[in-house]
Tab-separated table of N, CA and C in Angstrom:
chain	number	residue	atom	x	y	z
A	51	VAL	N	64.230	68.834	126.861
A	51	VAL	CA	64.362	70.065	127.872
A	51	VAL	C	65.715	70.192	128.315
A	52	ASP	N	66.080	71.492	128.438
A	52	ASP	CA	67.426	71.687	128.809
A	52	ASP	C	67.623	71.561	130.533
A	53	GLY	N	66.485	71.405	131.110
A	53	GLY	CA	66.639	71.148	132.461
A	53	GLY	C	66.648	72.474	133.129
A	54	LYS	N	67.118	73.622	132.860
A	54	LYS	CA	66.989	74.948	133.580
A	54	LYS	C	65.596	75.330	133.980
A	55	ASN	N	64.567	75.015	133.255
A	55	ASN	CA	63.388	75.554	133.460
A	55	ASN	C	62.333	74.510	133.965
A	56	VAL	N	62.828	73.352	134.311
A	56	VAL	CA	61.917	72.250	134.842
A	56	VAL	C	62.173	72.275	136.340
A	57	LYS	N	61.010	72.123	136.985
A	57	LYS	CA	60.821	72.006	138.556
A	57	LYS	C	60.131	70.749	138.611
A	58	TRP	N	60.672	70.106	139.701
A	58	TRP	CA	59.880	68.804	140.032
A	58	TRP	C	59.329	68.950	141.501
A	59	ILE	N	57.989	68.555	141.537
A	59	ILE	CA	57.346	68.494	142.839
A	59	ILE	C	56.398	67.172	142.968
A	60	SER	N	56.397	66.648	144.067
A	60	SER	CA	55.478	65.382	144.189
A	60	SER	C	54.483	65.719	145.199
A	61	PHE	N	53.202	65.163	144.868
A	61	PHE	CA	52.180	65.248	145.829
A	61	PHE	C	51.888	63.815	146.203
A	62	SER	N	51.720	63.711	147.641
A	62	SER	CA	51.295	62.450	148.118
A	62	SER	C	49.874	62.489	148.616
A	63	PHE	N	49.247	61.347	148.448
A	63	PHE	CA	47.892	61.239	148.822
A	63	PHE	C	47.815	59.967	149.956
A	64	ASP	N	49.007	59.939	150.697
A	64	ASP	CA	48.967	59.069	152.006
A	64	ASP	C	48.070	59.856	152.986
A	65	THR	N	47.243	59.098	153.593
A	65	THR	CA	46.273	59.722	154.635
A	65	THR	C	46.976	59.641	156.210
A	66	LYS	N	48.070	58.887	156.241
A	66	LYS	CA	48.666	58.710	157.503
A	66	LYS	C	50.016	59.251	157.552
A	67	ARG	N	50.215	60.240	158.553
A	67	ARG	CA	51.674	60.901	158.391
A	67	ARG	C	52.743	60.077	158.502
A	68	GLU	N	52.766	58.847	159.441
A	68	GLU	CA	53.728	58.071	159.582
A	68	GLU	C	54.139	57.355	158.293
A	69	SER	N	53.015	56.959	157.373
A	69	SER	CA	53.462	56.184	156.257
A	69	SER	C	54.143	57.199	155.302
A	70	TRP	N	53.652	58.406	155.213
A	70	TRP	CA	54.300	59.567	154.413
A	70	TRP	C	55.747	59.748	154.675
A	71	ILE	N	55.958	59.998	156.099
A	71	ILE	CA	57.325	60.122	156.696
A	71	ILE	C	58.130	59.149	156.338
A	72	ASN	N	57.694	57.806	156.441
A	72	ASN	CA	58.467	56.561	156.212
A	72	ASN	C	59.030	56.492	154.791
A	73	ILE	N	58.056	56.735	153.790
A	73	ILE	CA	58.521	56.927	152.401
A	73	ILE	C	59.489	57.980	152.087
A	74	LEU	N	59.392	59.018	152.732
A	74	LEU	CA	60.243	60.206	152.503
A	74	LEU	C	61.618	59.945	152.981
A	75	ASN	N	61.774	59.189	154.097
A	75	ASN	CA	62.992	58.798	154.684
A	75	ASN	C	63.678	57.595	153.849
A	76	LYS	N	62.902	56.816	153.291
A	76	LYS	CA	63.381	55.678	152.556
A	76	LYS	C	63.723	56.175	151.168
A	77	GLU	N	63.176	57.001	150.695
A	77	GLU	CA	63.278	57.406	148.999
A	77	GLU	C	64.285	58.558	149.107
A	78	ARG	N	64.360	59.481	149.933
A	78	ARG	CA	65.200	60.679	150.181
A	78	ARG	C	65.006	61.553	148.703
A	79	PHE	N	63.748	61.803	148.484
A	79	PHE	CA	63.648	62.672	147.109
A	79	PHE	C	64.456	63.952	147.320
A	80	GLU	N	64.847	64.363	146.152
A	80	GLU	CA	65.644	65.495	146.241
A	80	GLU	C	64.840	66.847	145.657
A	81	TRP	N	63.483	66.694	145.714
A	81	TRP	CA	62.663	67.857	145.237
A	81	TRP	C	61.428	67.768	146.223
A	82	PRO	N	60.900	69.006	146.399
A	82	PRO	CA	59.743	69.249	147.233
A	82	PRO	C	58.718	68.103	147.308
A	83	GLN	N	58.200	67.804	148.361
A	83	GLN	CA	57.294	66.856	148.614
A	83	GLN	C	56.029	67.519	149.490
A	84	VAL	N	54.880	67.339	148.883
A	84	VAL	CA	53.779	67.972	149.482
A	84	VAL	C	52.549	66.832	149.869
A	85	SER	N	51.981	66.953	150.934
A	85	SER	CA	50.888	66.055	151.275
A	85	SER	C	49.962	66.937	152.169
A	86	ASN	N	48.625	66.840	152.087
A	86	ASN	CA	47.900	67.291	152.970
A	86	ASN	C	46.957	66.219	153.975
A	87	LEU	N	47.779	65.068	153.728
A	87	LEU	CA	47.387	63.863	154.438
A	87	LEU	C	45.963	63.497	154.426
A	88	LYS	N	45.437	63.687	153.039
A	88	LYS	CA	44.139	63.539	152.814
A	88	LYS	C	44.077	62.548	151.611
A	89	SER	N	42.942	61.661	151.372
A	89	SER	CA	43.122	60.789	150.199
A	89	SER	C	42.694	61.627	148.919
A	90	ASN	N	42.960	61.191	147.836
A	90	ASN	CA	42.958	61.985	146.640
A	90	ASN	C	41.454	62.579	146.425
A	91	ARG	N	40.406	61.936	146.863
A	91	ARG	CA	39.082	62.593	146.846
A	91	ARG	C	38.834	63.757	147.599
A	92	GLU	N	39.681	63.819	148.791
A	92	GLU	CA	39.483	64.804	149.696
A	92	GLU	C	40.475	65.970	149.604
A	93	ASP	N	41.561	65.635	148.984
A	93	ASP	CA	42.669	66.660	148.682
A	93	ASP	C	42.396	67.854	147.690
A	94	SER	N	42.646	69.065	148.296
A	94	SER	CA	42.350	70.322	147.599
A	94	SER	C	43.365	70.315	146.183
A	95	THR	N	44.516	69.830	146.347
A	95	THR	CA	45.283	69.895	145.050
A	95	THR	C	44.887	68.979	144.003
A	96	PHE	N	44.509	67.784	144.424
A	96	PHE	CA	43.854	66.895	143.482
A	96	PHE	C	42.470	67.587	142.811
A	97	LYS	N	41.749	68.243	143.664
A	97	LYS	CA	40.621	68.813	143.201
A	97	LYS	C	40.927	70.061	142.253
A	98	ALA	N	41.821	70.848	142.772
A	98	ALA	CA	42.137	72.139	141.928
A	98	ALA	C	42.709	71.839	140.569
A	99	PHE	N	43.398	70.665	140.480
A	99	PHE	CA	44.060	70.445	139.178
A	99	PHE	C	43.136	69.497	138.400
A	100	GLN	N	41.978	69.071	139.005
A	100	GLN	CA	41.015	68.193	138.433
A	100	GLN	C	41.796	66.961	137.941
A	101	LEU	N	42.587	66.373	138.891
A	101	LEU	CA	43.349	65.057	138.479
A	101	LEU	C	42.318	63.986	138.406
A	102	ARG	N	42.468	62.991	137.596
A	102	ARG	CA	41.747	61.934	137.382
A	102	ARG	C	42.273	60.694	137.688
A	103	TRP	N	43.608	60.510	137.842
A	103	TRP	CA	44.207	59.333	138.148
A	103	TRP	C	45.545	59.523	138.832
A	104	ILE	N	46.019	58.578	139.626
A	104	ILE	CA	47.384	58.728	140.157
A	104	ILE	C	47.943	57.281	140.112
A	105	PRO	N	49.244	57.010	139.944
A	105	PRO	CA	50.268	58.135	139.707
A	105	PRO	C	50.321	58.593	138.533
A	106	ALA	N	50.670	59.760	138.299
A	106	ALA	CA	50.599	60.406	136.922
A	106	ALA	C	51.877	61.624	136.737
A	107	PHE	N	52.100	61.869	135.704
A	107	PHE	CA	53.130	63.073	135.581
A	107	PHE	C	52.160	64.135	134.994
A	108	PHE	N	52.381	65.273	135.460
A	108	PHE	CA	51.753	66.556	134.971
A	108	PHE	C	52.768	67.629	134.603
A	109	VAL	N	52.681	68.257	133.486
A	109	VAL	CA	53.399	69.428	133.211
A	109	VAL	C	52.635	70.622	133.459
A	110	ILE	N	53.124	71.362	134.269
A	110	ILE	CA	52.181	72.625	134.780
A	110	ILE	C	53.011	73.817	134.243
A	111	ASP	N	52.298	74.823	133.588
A	111	ASP	CA	52.871	75.976	133.183
A	111	ASP	C	53.067	76.885	134.107
A	112	PRO	N	53.847	78.004	133.998
A	112	PRO	CA	54.079	79.001	135.153
A	112	PRO	C	52.872	79.519	135.759
A	113	GLU	N	51.761	79.690	135.087
A	113	GLU	CA	50.477	80.164	135.528
A	113	GLU	C	49.646	79.161	136.433
A	114	GLY	N	50.224	77.845	136.443
A	114	GLY	CA	49.480	76.832	137.189
A	114	GLY	C	48.577	75.986	136.295
A	115	THR	N	48.594	76.126	134.949
A	115	THR	CA	47.614	75.435	134.286
A	115	THR	C	48.432	74.172	133.757
A	116	ILE	N	47.716	72.984	133.882
A	116	ILE	CA	48.214	71.547	133.421
A	116	ILE	C	48.176	71.745	131.798
A	117	VAL	N	49.266	71.736	131.294
A	117	VAL	CA	49.371	71.794	129.741
A	117	VAL	C	49.828	70.389	129.261
A	118	GLY	N	49.957	69.326	129.985
A	118	GLY	CA	50.261	67.883	129.299
A	118	GLY	C	50.219	67.115	130.684
A	119	SER	N	49.985	65.672	130.404
A	119	SER	CA	50.038	64.759	131.483
A	119	SER	C	50.350	63.363	130.736
A	120	ALA	N	50.976	62.467	131.612
A	120	ALA	CA	51.019	61.031	131.198
A	120	ALA	C	51.223	60.073	132.448
A	121	ILE	N	51.129	58.901	132.121
A	121	ILE	CA	50.941	57.881	133.134
A	121	ILE	C	52.332	57.044	133.101
A	122	THR	N	53.115	57.366	132.109
A	122	THR	CA	54.466	56.606	131.852
A	122	THR	C	55.577	57.553	131.726
A	123	ALA	N	56.624	57.017	131.925
A	123	ALA	CA	58.011	58.081	131.608
A	123	ALA	C	57.959	58.233	130.219
A	124	ASN	N	57.780	57.193	129.330
A	124	ASN	CA	57.825	57.435	127.960
A	124	ASN	C	56.803	58.589	127.532
A	125	GLY	N	55.527	58.354	128.171
A	125	GLY	CA	54.442	59.397	127.677
A	125	GLY	C	55.037	60.673	128.225
A	126	LEU	N	55.499	60.807	129.269
A	126	LEU	CA	56.047	62.083	129.664
A	126	LEU	C	57.124	62.684	128.842
A	127	ARG	N	57.943	61.853	128.352
A	127	ARG	CA	58.991	62.273	127.354
A	127	ARG	C	58.133	62.903	126.103
A	128	HIS	N	57.309	62.188	125.511
A	128	HIS	CA	56.582	62.630	124.455
A	128	HIS	C	55.905	63.965	124.663
A	129	VAL	N	55.231	64.230	125.872
A	129	VAL	CA	54.822	65.317	126.089
A	129	VAL	C	55.796	66.687	126.132
A	130	ILE	N	56.903	66.283	126.749
A	130	ILE	CA	57.980	67.292	126.854
A	130	ILE	C	58.581	67.582	125.486
A	131	GLU	N	58.577	66.514	124.677
A	131	GLU	CA	59.224	66.822	123.326
A	131	GLU	C	58.152	67.637	122.396
A	132	ASN	N	57.091	67.689	122.698
A	132	ASN	CA	55.956	68.501	122.062
A	132	ASN	C	55.437	69.596	122.779
A	133	MET	N	56.329	70.222	123.735
A	133	MET	CA	55.922	71.320	124.508
A	133	MET	C	55.744	72.630	123.656
A	134	GLY	N	56.398	72.667	122.406
A	134	GLY	CA	56.129	73.685	121.537
A	134	GLY	C	54.718	73.949	121.212
A	135	ASP	N	53.942	72.828	121.092
A	135	ASP	CA	52.519	73.046	120.884
A	135	ASP	C	51.814	73.633	121.882
A	136	PHE	N	52.266	73.992	123.075
A	136	PHE	CA	51.748	74.657	124.157
A	136	PHE	C	52.225	76.104	124.162
A	137	GLY	N	53.190	76.485	123.176
A	137	GLY	CA	53.929	77.803	123.381
A	137	GLY	C	54.984	77.708	124.465
A	138	ILE	N	55.409	76.665	124.789
A	138	ILE	CA	56.390	76.711	125.935
A	138	ILE	C	57.587	76.321	125.336
A	139	LYS	N	58.851	77.057	125.743
A	139	LYS	CA	60.156	76.720	125.023
A	139	LYS	C	60.748	75.468	125.922
A	140	ASN	N	61.303	74.547	125.266
A	140	ASN	CA	61.823	73.467	125.866
A	140	ASN	C	63.379	73.433	125.569
């Protein structure tokens, strides 16, 4: 992937605001962070994307459809290397 069309976003399933803020302050992520402060079973994002496990990497196309997923960095690399299978330019 050339990096020009890749966007990173993280979803947190922390249920306590203080815990979530502490990790944000500690890690200083350079990409958007989202939390509804609900457990994964209650979170609308988790439900909308029909997520089955966390943590995980998901490749989401511009229309919002999950086109690939992995639970390891090497698995994510494999998904990205094969994005042509989904009609997505990498």
